Tab-separated table of C-alpha atoms and ligand atoms in Angstrom:
chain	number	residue	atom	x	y	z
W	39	UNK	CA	-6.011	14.536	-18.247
W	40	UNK	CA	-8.854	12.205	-19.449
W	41	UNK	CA	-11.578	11.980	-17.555
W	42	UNK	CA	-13.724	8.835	-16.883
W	43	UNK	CA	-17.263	8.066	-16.938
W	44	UNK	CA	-18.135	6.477	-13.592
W	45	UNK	CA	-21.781	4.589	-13.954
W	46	UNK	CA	-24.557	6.086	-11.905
W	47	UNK	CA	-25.480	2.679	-9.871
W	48	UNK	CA	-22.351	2.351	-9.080
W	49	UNK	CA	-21.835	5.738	-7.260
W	50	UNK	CA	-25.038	5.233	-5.920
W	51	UNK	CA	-24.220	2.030	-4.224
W	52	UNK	CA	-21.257	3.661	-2.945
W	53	UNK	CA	-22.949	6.517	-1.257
W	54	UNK	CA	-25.223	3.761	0.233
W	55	UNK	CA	-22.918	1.736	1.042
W	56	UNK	CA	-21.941	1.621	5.069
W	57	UNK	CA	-19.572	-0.917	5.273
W	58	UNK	CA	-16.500	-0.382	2.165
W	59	UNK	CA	-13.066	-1.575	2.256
W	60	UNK	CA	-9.757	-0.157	-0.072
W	61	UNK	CA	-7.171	-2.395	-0.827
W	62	UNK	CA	-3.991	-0.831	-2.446
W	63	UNK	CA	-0.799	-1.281	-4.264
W	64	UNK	CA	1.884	0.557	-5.585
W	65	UNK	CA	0.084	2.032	-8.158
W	66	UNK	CA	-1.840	4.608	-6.474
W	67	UNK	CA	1.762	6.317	-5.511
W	68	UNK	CA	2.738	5.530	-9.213
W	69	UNK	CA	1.494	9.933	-9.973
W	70	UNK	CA	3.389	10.774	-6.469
W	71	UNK	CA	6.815	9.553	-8.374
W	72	UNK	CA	7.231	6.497	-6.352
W	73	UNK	CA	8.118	3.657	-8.679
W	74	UNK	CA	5.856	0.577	-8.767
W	75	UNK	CA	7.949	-2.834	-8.252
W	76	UNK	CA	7.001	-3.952	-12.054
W	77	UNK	CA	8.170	-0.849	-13.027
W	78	UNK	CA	12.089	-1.122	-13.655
W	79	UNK	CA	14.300	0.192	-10.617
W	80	UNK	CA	15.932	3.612	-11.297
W	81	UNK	CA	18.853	4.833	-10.813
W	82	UNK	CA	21.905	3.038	-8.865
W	83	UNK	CA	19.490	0.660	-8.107
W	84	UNK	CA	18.672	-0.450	-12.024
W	85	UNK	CA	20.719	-3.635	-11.717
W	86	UNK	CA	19.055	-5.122	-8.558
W	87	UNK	CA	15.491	-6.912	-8.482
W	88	UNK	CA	13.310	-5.686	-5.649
W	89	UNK	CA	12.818	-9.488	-4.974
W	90	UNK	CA	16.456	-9.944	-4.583
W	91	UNK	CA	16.595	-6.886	-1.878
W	92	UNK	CA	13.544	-7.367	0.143
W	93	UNK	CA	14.219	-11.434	1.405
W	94	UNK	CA	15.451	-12.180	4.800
W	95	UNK	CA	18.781	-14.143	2.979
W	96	UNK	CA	19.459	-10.400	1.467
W	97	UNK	CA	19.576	-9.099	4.514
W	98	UNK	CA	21.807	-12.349	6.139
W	99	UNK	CA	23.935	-11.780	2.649
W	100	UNK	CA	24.721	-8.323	2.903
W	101	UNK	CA	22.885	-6.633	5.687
W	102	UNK	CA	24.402	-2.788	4.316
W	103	UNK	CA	23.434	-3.225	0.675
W	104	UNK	CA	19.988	-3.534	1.822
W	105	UNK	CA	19.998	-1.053	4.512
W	106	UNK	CA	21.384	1.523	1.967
W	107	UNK	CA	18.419	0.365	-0.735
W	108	UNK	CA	15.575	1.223	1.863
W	109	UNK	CA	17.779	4.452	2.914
W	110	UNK	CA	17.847	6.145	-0.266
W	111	UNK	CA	13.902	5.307	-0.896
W	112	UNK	CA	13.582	6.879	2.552
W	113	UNK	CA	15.358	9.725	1.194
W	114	UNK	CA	13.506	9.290	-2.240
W	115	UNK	CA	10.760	9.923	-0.438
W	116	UNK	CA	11.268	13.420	1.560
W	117	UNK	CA	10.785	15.222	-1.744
W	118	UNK	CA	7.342	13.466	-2.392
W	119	UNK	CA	3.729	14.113	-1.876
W	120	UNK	CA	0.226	12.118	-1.920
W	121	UNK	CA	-1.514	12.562	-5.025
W	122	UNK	CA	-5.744	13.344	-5.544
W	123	UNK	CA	-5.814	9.184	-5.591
W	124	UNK	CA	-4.658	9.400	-1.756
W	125	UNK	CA	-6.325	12.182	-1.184
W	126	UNK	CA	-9.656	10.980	-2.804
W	127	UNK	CA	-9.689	7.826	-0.535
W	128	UNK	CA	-9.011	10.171	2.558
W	129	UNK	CA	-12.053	11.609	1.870
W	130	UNK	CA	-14.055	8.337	1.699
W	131	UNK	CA	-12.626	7.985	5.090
W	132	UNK	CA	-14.349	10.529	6.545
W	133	UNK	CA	-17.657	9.997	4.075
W	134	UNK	CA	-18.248	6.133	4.983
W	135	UNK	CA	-19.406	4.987	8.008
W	136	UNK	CA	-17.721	1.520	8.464
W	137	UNK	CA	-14.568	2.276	6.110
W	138	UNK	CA	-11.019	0.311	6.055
W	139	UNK	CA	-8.304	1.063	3.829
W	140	UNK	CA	-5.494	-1.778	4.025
W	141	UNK	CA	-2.553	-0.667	1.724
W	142	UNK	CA	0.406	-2.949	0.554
W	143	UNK	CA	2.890	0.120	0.381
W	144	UNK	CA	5.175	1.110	2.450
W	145	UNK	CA	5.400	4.979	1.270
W	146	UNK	CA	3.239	6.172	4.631
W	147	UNK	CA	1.248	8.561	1.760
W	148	UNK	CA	-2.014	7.541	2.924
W	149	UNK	CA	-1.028	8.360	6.476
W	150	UNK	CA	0.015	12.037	5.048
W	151	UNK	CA	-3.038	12.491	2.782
W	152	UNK	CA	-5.199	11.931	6.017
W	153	UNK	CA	-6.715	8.086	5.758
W	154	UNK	CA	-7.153	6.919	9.142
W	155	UNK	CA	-8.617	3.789	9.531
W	156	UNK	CA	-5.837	2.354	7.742
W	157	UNK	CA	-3.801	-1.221	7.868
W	158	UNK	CA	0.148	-1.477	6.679
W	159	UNK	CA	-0.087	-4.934	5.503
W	160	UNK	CA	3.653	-4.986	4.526
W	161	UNK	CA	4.700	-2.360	7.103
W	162	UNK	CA	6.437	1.434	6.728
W	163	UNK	CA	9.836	2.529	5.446
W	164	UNK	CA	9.898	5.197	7.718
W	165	UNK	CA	10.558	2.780	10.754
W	166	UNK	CA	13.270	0.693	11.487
W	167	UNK	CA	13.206	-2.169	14.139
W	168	UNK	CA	16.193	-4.469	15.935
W	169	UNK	CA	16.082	-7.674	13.250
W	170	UNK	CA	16.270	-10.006	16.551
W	171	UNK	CA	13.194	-8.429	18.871
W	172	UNK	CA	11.884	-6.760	15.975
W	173	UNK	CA	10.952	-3.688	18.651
W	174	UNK	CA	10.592	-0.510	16.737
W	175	UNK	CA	13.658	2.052	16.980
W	176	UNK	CA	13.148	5.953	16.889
W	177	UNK	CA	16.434	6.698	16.400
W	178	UNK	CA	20.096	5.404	15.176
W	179	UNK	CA	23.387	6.619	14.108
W	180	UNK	CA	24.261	4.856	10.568
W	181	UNK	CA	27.910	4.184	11.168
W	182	UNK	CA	30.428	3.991	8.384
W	183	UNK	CA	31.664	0.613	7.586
W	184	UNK	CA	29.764	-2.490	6.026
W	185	UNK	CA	27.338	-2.828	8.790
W	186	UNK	CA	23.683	-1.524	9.432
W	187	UNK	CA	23.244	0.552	12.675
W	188	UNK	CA	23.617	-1.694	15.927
W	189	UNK	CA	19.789	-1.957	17.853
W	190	UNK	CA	20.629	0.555	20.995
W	191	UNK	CA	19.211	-2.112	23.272
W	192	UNK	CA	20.492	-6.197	22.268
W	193	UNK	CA	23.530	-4.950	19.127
W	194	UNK	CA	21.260	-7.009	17.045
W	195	UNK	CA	21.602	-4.834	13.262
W	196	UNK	CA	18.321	-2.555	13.046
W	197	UNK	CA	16.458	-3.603	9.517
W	198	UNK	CA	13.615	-1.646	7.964
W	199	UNK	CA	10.077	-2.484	9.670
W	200	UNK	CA	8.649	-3.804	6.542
W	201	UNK	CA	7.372	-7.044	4.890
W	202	UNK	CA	10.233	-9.137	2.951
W	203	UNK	CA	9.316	-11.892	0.526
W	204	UNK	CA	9.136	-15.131	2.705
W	205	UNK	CA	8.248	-13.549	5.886
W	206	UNK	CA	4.249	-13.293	7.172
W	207	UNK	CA	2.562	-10.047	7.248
W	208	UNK	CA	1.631	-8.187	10.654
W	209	UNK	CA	-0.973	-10.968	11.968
W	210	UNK	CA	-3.715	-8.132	13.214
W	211	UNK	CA	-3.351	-5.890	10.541
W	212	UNK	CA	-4.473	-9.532	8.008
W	213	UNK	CA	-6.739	-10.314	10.590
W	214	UNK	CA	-8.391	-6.734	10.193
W	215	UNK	CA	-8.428	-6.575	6.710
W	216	UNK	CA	-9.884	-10.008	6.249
W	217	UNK	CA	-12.527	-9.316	8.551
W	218	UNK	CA	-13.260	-5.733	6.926
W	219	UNK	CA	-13.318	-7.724	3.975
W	220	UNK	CA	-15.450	-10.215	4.348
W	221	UNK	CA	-18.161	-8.113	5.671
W	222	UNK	CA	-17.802	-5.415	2.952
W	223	UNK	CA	-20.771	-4.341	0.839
W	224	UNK	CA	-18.123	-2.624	-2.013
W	225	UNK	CA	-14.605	-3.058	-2.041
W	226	UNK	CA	-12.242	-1.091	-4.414
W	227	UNK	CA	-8.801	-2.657	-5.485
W	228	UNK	CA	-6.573	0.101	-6.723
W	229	UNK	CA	-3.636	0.015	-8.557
W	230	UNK	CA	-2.310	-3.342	-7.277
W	231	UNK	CA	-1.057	-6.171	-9.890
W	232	UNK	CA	-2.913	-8.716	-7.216
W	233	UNK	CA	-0.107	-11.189	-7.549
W	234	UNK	CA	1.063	-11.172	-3.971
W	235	UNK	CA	-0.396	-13.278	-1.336
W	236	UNK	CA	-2.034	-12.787	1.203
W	237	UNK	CA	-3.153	-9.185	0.368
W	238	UNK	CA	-4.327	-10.967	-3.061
W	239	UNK	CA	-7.122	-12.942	-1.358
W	240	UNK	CA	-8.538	-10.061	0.408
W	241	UNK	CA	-10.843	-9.035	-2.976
W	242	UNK	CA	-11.349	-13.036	-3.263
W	243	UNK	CA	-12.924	-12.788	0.472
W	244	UNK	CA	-14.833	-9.816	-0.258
W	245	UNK	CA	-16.407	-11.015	-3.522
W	246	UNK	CA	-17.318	-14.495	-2.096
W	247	UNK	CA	-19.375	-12.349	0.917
W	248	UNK	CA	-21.140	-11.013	-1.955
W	249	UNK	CA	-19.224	-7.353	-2.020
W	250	UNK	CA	-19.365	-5.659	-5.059
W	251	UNK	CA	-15.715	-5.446	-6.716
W	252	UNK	CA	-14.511	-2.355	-8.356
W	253	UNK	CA	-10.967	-2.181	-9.681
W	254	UNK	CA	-9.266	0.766	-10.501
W	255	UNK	CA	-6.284	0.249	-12.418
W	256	UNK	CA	-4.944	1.370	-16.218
W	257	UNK	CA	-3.737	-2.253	-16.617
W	258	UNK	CA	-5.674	-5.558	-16.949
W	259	UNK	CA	-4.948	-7.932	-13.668
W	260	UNK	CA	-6.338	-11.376	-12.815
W	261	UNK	CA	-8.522	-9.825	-10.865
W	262	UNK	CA	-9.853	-7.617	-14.225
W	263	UNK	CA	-12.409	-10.865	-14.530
W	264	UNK	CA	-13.961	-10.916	-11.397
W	265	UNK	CA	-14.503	-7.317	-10.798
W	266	UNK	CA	-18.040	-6.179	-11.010
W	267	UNK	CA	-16.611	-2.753	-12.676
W	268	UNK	CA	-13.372	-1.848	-14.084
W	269	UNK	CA	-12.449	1.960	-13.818
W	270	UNK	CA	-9.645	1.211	-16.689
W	271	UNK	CA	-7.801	4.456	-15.359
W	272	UNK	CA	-4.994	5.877	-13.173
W	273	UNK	CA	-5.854	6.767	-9.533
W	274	UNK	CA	-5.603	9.925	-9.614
W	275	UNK	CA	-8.039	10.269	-12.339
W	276	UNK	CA	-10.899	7.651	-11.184
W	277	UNK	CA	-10.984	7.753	-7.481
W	278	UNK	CA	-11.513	11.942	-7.357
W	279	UNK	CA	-14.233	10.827	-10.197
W	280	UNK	CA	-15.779	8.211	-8.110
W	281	UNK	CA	-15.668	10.308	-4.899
W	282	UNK	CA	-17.571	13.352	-6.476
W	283	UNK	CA	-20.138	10.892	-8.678
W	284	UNK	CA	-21.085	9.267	-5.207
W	285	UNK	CA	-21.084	12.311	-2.637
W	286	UNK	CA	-21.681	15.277	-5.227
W	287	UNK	CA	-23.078	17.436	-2.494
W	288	UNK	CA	-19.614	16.728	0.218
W	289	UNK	CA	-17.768	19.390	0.303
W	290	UNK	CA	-14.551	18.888	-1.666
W	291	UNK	CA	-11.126	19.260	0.629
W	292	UNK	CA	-8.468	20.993	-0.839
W	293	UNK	CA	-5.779	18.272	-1.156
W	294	UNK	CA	-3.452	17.288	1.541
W	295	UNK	CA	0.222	18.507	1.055
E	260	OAD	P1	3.027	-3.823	-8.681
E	260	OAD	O1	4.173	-3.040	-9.182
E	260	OAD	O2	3.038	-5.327	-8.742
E	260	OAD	O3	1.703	-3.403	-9.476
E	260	OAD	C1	1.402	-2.059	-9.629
E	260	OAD	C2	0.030	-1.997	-10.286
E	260	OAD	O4	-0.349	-0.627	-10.347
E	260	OAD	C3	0.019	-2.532	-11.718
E	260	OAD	O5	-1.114	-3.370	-11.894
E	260	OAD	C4	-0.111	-1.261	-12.573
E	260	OAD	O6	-0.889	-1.486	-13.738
E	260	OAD	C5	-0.873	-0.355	-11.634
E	260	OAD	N1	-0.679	1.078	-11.852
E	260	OAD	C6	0.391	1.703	-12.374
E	260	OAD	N2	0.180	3.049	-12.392
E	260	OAD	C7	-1.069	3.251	-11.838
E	260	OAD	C8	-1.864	4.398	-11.568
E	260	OAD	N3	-1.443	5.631	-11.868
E	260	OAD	N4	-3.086	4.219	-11.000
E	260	OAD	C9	-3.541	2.983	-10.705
E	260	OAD	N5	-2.833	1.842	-10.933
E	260	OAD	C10	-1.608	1.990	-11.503
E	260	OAD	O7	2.778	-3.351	-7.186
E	260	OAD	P2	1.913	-4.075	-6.094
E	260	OAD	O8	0.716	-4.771	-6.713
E	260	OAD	O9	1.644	-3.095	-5.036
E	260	OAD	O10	5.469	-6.668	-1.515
E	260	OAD	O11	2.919	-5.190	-5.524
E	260	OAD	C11	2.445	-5.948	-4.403
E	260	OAD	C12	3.618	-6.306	-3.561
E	260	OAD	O12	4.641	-6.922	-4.365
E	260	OAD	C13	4.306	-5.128	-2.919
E	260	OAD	O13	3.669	-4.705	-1.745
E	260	OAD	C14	5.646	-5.730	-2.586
E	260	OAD	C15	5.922	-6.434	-3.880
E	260	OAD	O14	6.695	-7.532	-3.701
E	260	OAD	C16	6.465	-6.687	-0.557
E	260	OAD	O15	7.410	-5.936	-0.624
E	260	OAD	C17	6.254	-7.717	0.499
């Protein structure tokens, strides 16, 4: 794999850096196999648009159809690992001294590759919740027939406990992230297309405070413009790069599995 040249101020402003914030998309799982939503669904799932799937009419429309989409990414998902991208940004975790990472996926590979500070801006696929109380549920039976699970506690259908187009994101995981971002001194932006709002103002906030932008991505965005500095590469490949350019003396973890 190509690797990339990462400019000595800028590592150096990371290492001095004590307040950073990570915003991410679905690009940084793109090397763990996890399709990115401009990418064209696989599979049975070719013929639908995510943004026909993920709306609250969908679900009203035909509550199993989407049920069974998030259940096989679920499943999709046993088989698959973080990649160095997650693992690199793990590492920042534990490097930086006031650090946020606020992710727009719903994959939970962060979680696994060890970031803790961490926000779910459009939730987890891993949990389900009653679609009337929206309390989370550990466990359900998926029945046969055309109908998601019942919730155990109202018989309200359980729905996956994650963001759908038209509905508002977690309010204190936005209000975290905005904050975090308005205070930060760098802020990355990795491997997000930057078109959804409101995770989409976030770098907006951060580079009105005066942060200084990086965006890591192999594809041109609108944010591509006002980014201080473009790592024009996957995440796998830049943030490992950036990591080692800026704390060359941390040890180096051997990668989550
Ligand atoms: P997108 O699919 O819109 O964009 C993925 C971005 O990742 C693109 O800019 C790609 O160029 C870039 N990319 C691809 N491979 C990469 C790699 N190896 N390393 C780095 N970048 C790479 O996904 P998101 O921007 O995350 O919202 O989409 C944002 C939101 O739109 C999602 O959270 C979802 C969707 O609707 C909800 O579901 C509410």
């Amino acid at each position: 794999m190509r690797a990339i040249e990462i400019p000595q101020d800028l590592a150096l402003t990371l290492r001095r850096a004590t307040r950073v914030v990570v915003l991410t998309g679905a690009g940084i799982s793109a090397e763990s196999g996890v399709p990115t939503f401009r990418d064209a669904q696989t599979g049975l799932w070719a013929k639908f648009d995510p943004r026909e799937l993920a709306t609250p009419s969908a679900f009203a429309r035909n509550p199993r159809l989407v049920w069974d989409w998030y259940a096989s990414r679920r499943e999709a998902l046993a088989g698959i690992v973080p990649n160095p991208g997650h693992v690199a940004l793990a590492r920042m975790d534990a490097l930086v001294h006031d650090f946020l990472l606020a992710t727009q996926n719903v994959d939970g590979l962060h979680e696994r590759a060890g970031s803790r500070r961490l926000v779910e801006l459009h939730g987890n696929i891993a949990r389900v919740k009653c679609s009337r109380e929206h309390r989370v549920v550990a466990k359900w039976e998926t029945p046969g027939g055309d109908l998601p699970p019942p919730c155990p506690h109202c018989g309200a259908l359980l729905r996956p406990d994650v963001v759908w187009f038209e509905e508002m994101l977690p309010e204190d995981a936005l209000a975290r992230a905005e904050r975090a971002a308005r205070r930060a001194e760098v802020m990355l932006v990795v491997g997000t297309s930057a078109e959804v709002w409101p995770a989409a103002a976030l770098p907006r906030h951060a580079k009105a405070a005066g942060a200084r932008l990086v965006e890591v991505n192999p594809e041109a965005t609108p944010l591509s413009e006002v980014a201080d500095d473009v790592l024009r590469a996957r995440a796998g490949i830049a943030l490992p790069a950036l990591v080692a350019a800026a704390w060359p003396d941390a040890p180096h973890a051997a990668p989550a599995v």
